[in-house]
C-alpha cells in the first residue's frame, strides 16, 4: 500500500496558489518523491519529482522538508484546468524498487 | 511521438467472453505498466515489465488475467473469462527503467462487462 498521506480534498480560487501537502515519513534516504495528477477521464500525468532540494518546472514547484518526511506541491497560479486528483508517490511503497503505487490522492477543485 | 497508445478506447462485452486490451508503449521505453482503476479501489498496479520480462505480477487479481509483452513495442492484457466485476478503466504506462524518470500513461480502455 502507498505509504504517503494526503488530504482527501482541497479547494483553491482561480489565480491563487494551490499548496498540496504530502506526508511521506517512511521514504528511504535515496528515494525520490513523485507527483502525478489525473484530470477527469484521462490517464495520470507526471508533474514533478524531487530528492532533497526544491524543484521547479513549467508545471509546478516542489518543496521538500529538510528531514524529507513531507513535501508540498505548489501550483503558483491555479486555473480551472488544474482541477484534478493529485497523487504523491513513494516509489518503494509497493514493496519493491520503482513501483508506482497510487494512493487516493487529493482532489483539488479550482473555483472561479 | 504519439505517446502511449491503447486500444480499444471502449469495450463492452458479455460475461464469459474473452477480452484483449492492447498497448503500444513509447518508442525507446523499456518499462511497461498495466493499471486498473475503479471508484472503489482507485488505481491498482496489475503488472509491470522491464525489457519485455514480467518483473512483478503480484497485482494481477486472479488466473483469469494474463499479460504478455512479445516485443518492445506491444503488450496485451487478456481477461478470460470476463466477469462483471472486471468492469473498470485499464491504463497502460511506459517509462525508461530508471528510478529518476517519469511514466507516461495512455488514455485508457473503459471495459464494461454485462
Coordinates of C-alpha atoms in Angstrom, one line a residue:
Chain A
X1 CA 0.0 0.0 0.0
X2 CA 1.1 3.6 -0.6
X3 CA 3.0 5.0 2.4
X4 CA 2.1 8.6 1.7
X5 CA -0.7 10.6 3.4
X6 CA -2.6 13.4 1.6
X7 CA -5.7 15.3 2.4
X8 CA -8.8 13.9 0.7
X9 CA -9.8 17.2 -0.9
X10 CA -8.8 20.9 -1.2
X11 CA -10.3 24.0 -2.8
X12 CA -8.5 26.9 -4.4
X13 CA -9.6 30.1 -6.0
X14 CA -8.6 30.6 -9.6
X15 CA -5.5 32.6 -10.0
X16 CA -4.3 31.9 -6.5
X17 CA -1.5 29.5 -5.4
X18 CA -2.6 25.9 -4.6
X19 CA -0.4 24.2 -2.0
X20 CA -0.9 20.5 -1.7
X21 CA 0.8 18.7 1.2
X22 CA 2.0 15.2 1.4
X23 CA 3.4 13.2 4.3
X24 CA 6.0 10.5 3.3
X25 CA 7.7 9.9 6.6
X26 CA 8.9 6.4 5.7
X27 CA 10.6 7.3 2.4
X28 CA 14.1 5.9 2.2
X29 CA 17.1 8.2 2.0
X30 CA 17.9 7.7 -1.6
X31 CA 14.4 7.6 -3.0
X32 CA 12.7 10.4 -4.9
X33 CA 9.2 11.5 -4.2
X34 CA 7.0 11.8 -7.3
X35 CA 3.8 13.8 -8.0
X36 CA 1.3 13.0 -10.7
X37 CA -2.2 14.3 -11.3
X38 CA -5.3 12.8 -13.0
X39 CA -7.7 15.0 -14.8
X40 CA -11.2 13.6 -15.1
X41 CA -11.4 10.8 -17.7
X42 CA -7.7 11.0 -18.6
X43 CA -4.7 8.9 -17.7
X44 CA -2.4 10.1 -14.9
X45 CA 0.1 12.8 -15.9
X46 CA 3.6 13.3 -14.4
X47 CA 4.1 16.6 -12.7
X48 CA 7.5 16.7 -10.9
X49 CA 9.8 14.7 -8.7
X50 CA 12.5 15.5 -6.2
X51 CA 15.0 14.1 -3.8
X52 CA 16.0 16.7 -1.2
X53 CA 16.3 20.0 -3.0
X54 CA 13.4 22.1 -4.0
X55 CA 12.4 21.6 -7.7
X56 CA 10.6 23.8 -10.2
X57 CA 9.4 23.1 -13.7
X58 CA 6.9 24.7 -16.0
X59 CA 4.0 23.0 -14.2
X60 CA 4.8 23.3 -10.6
X61 CA 7.2 23.7 -7.7
X62 CA 8.1 21.1 -5.2
X63 CA 9.2 22.0 -1.7
X64 CA 10.7 19.1 0.3
X65 CA 11.4 19.4 4.0
X66 CA 14.9 19.0 5.2
X67 CA 14.1 15.8 7.0
X68 CA 12.4 14.5 3.8
X69 CA 9.3 13.4 5.7
X70 CA 7.0 15.7 3.8
X71 CA 6.7 17.8 0.8
X72 CA 4.4 20.4 -0.7
X73 CA 3.4 20.7 -4.4
X74 CA 2.7 24.3 -5.4
X75 CA 0.7 25.4 -8.4
X76 CA 1.6 29.1 -8.4
X77 CA -1.4 30.4 -10.3
X78 CA -4.1 27.7 -10.4
X79 CA -6.5 27.6 -13.3
X80 CA -9.8 25.8 -13.7
X81 CA -7.9 23.2 -15.8
X82 CA -5.9 22.3 -12.8
X83 CA -8.9 20.7 -11.2
X84 CA -7.8 17.1 -10.8
X85 CA -6.7 14.4 -8.3
X86 CA -3.1 14.9 -7.3
X87 CA -1.0 11.9 -6.2
X88 CA 2.1 12.0 -4.1
X89 CA 4.1 8.8 -4.6
X90 CA 6.9 7.0 -2.8
X91 CA 8.2 4.6 -5.5
X92 CA 9.1 2.0 -2.9
X93 CA 5.7 2.0 -1.3
X94 CA 4.8 -1.1 -3.3
X95 CA 7.5 -3.1 -1.6
X96 CA 9.9 -3.4 -4.4
X97 CA 12.0 -1.0 -6.4
X98 CA 10.4 1.6 -8.6
X99 CA 6.8 0.5 -8.4
X100 CA 4.5 3.4 -8.9
X101 CA 1.7 2.7 -6.4
X102 CA -1.0 5.3 -6.3
X103 CA -2.9 6.1 -3.1
X104 CA -6.2 8.0 -3.0
X105 CA -4.6 11.4 -3.7
X106 CA -6.0 14.9 -3.1
X107 CA -8.9 16.1 -5.2
X108 CA -8.1 19.7 -5.9
X109 CA -11.0 21.8 -7.1
X110 CA -10.2 25.2 -8.5
X111 CA -13.2 27.6 -8.2
X112 CA -13.8 30.6 -10.5
Chain B
X1 CA 5.8 10.8 -30.6
X2 CA 2.2 9.9 -30.3
X3 CA 2.6 8.8 -26.7
X4 CA 1.3 5.6 -25.2
X5 CA -1.5 4.2 -27.4
X6 CA -4.2 1.9 -26.1
X7 CA -6.9 0.1 -27.9
X8 CA -9.8 -0.1 -27.9
X9 CA -10.8 3.0 -26.1
X10 CA -14.1 1.4 -25.1
X11 CA -15.1 -2.2 -24.9
X12 CA -18.5 -3.7 -24.0
X13 CA -18.6 -7.5 -23.7
X14 CA -20.8 -10.2 -22.2
X15 CA -19.9 -12.1 -19.1
X16 CA -17.8 -15.2 -20.0
X17 CA -16.3 -13.7 -23.1
X18 CA -12.6 -13.2 -23.7
X19 CA -11.3 -9.6 -23.7
X20 CA -8.0 -8.5 -25.0
X21 CA -6.6 -5.0 -24.3
X22 CA -3.7 -3.7 -26.3
X23 CA -0.9 -1.2 -25.6
X24 CA 1.8 0.3 -27.7
X25 CA 4.4 2.0 -25.4
X26 CA 6.5 5.0 -26.3
X27 CA 9.4 4.0 -28.6
X28 CA 12.6 3.5 -26.7
X29 CA 10.9 2.9 -23.3
X30 CA 11.8 -0.4 -21.7
X31 CA 9.4 -0.4 -18.8
X32 CA 5.7 -1.1 -19.2
X33 CA 2.9 -1.0 -16.6
X34 CA -0.7 -2.1 -16.6
X35 CA -3.1 -0.5 -14.1
X36 CA -6.8 -0.9 -13.4
X37 CA -9.0 1.9 -12.0
X38 CA -12.3 1.7 -10.3
X39 CA -14.2 4.0 -8.0
X40 CA -14.0 1.6 -5.1
X41 CA -10.3 0.6 -5.4
X42 CA -8.7 3.5 -7.1
X43 CA -5.6 2.9 -9.3
X44 CA -4.2 -0.5 -8.9
X45 CA -1.0 -1.7 -10.4
X46 CA -1.6 -5.1 -12.0
X47 CA 1.8 -6.0 -13.6
X48 CA 4.9 -4.4 -14.9
X49 CA 7.6 -5.4 -17.4
X50 CA 11.2 -4.5 -17.8
X51 CA 12.7 -5.3 -21.2
X52 CA 9.7 -7.4 -22.1
X53 CA 10.1 -9.6 -19.0
X54 CA 7.4 -9.5 -16.3
X55 CA 9.0 -8.2 -13.1
X56 CA 6.1 -8.2 -10.7
X57 CA 2.7 -9.6 -11.3
X58 CA 1.5 -9.6 -7.7
X59 CA -1.3 -7.2 -8.6
X60 CA -2.9 -9.5 -11.1
X61 CA -6.2 -10.3 -9.4
X62 CA -6.6 -14.0 -10.4
X63 CA -5.8 -16.5 -13.1
X64 CA -8.4 -15.1 -15.4
X65 CA -6.0 -12.3 -16.0
X66 CA -2.8 -12.7 -18.1
X67 CA -0.4 -10.2 -19.7
X68 CA 2.2 -10.6 -22.4
X69 CA 4.8 -8.4 -23.9
X70 CA 6.1 -10.3 -27.0
X71 CA 8.3 -7.4 -28.1
X72 CA 9.3 -3.9 -27.0
X73 CA 6.5 -2.2 -28.9
X74 CA 3.5 -4.2 -27.9
X75 CA 1.7 -5.6 -24.9
X76 CA -1.6 -7.2 -24.2
X77 CA -3.8 -7.7 -21.2
X78 CA -6.2 -10.6 -21.5
X79 CA -9.2 -11.5 -19.4
X80 CA -10.7 -14.9 -19.9
X81 CA -13.4 -15.4 -18.9
X82 CA -14.6 -11.9 -18.2
X83 CA -16.9 -11.1 -15.3
X84 CA -19.0 -8.0 -14.4
X85 CA -16.6 -7.1 -11.6
X86 CA -13.8 -6.7 -14.1
X87 CA -15.6 -3.5 -15.4
X88 CA -13.1 -0.7 -15.0
X89 CA -10.7 1.6 -16.8
X90 CA -7.5 -0.1 -17.7
X91 CA -4.4 2.1 -18.2
X92 CA -1.1 1.2 -19.7
X93 CA 2.0 3.3 -19.0
X94 CA 5.6 3.2 -20.1
X95 CA 8.9 4.6 -19.0
X96 CA 12.6 4.2 -19.1
X97 CA 13.7 1.7 -16.4
X98 CA 15.3 4.2 -14.2
X99 CA 14.4 5.4 -10.8
X100 CA 14.6 9.1 -11.7
X101 CA 12.2 9.3 -14.6
X102 CA 8.6 9.7 -15.3
X103 CA 6.0 7.3 -16.5
X104 CA 3.7 8.2 -19.4
X105 CA 0.1 6.9 -19.4
X106 CA -2.2 6.1 -22.2
X107 CA -5.8 7.3 -22.4
X108 CA -7.1 4.1 -21.0
X109 CA -9.6 1.4 -22.1
X110 CA -13.0 1.6 -20.5
X111 CA -14.2 -2.0 -20.1
X112 CA -17.8 -2.9 -19.4
X113 CA -18.7 -6.5 -18.8
X114 CA -22.5 -7.1 -18.8

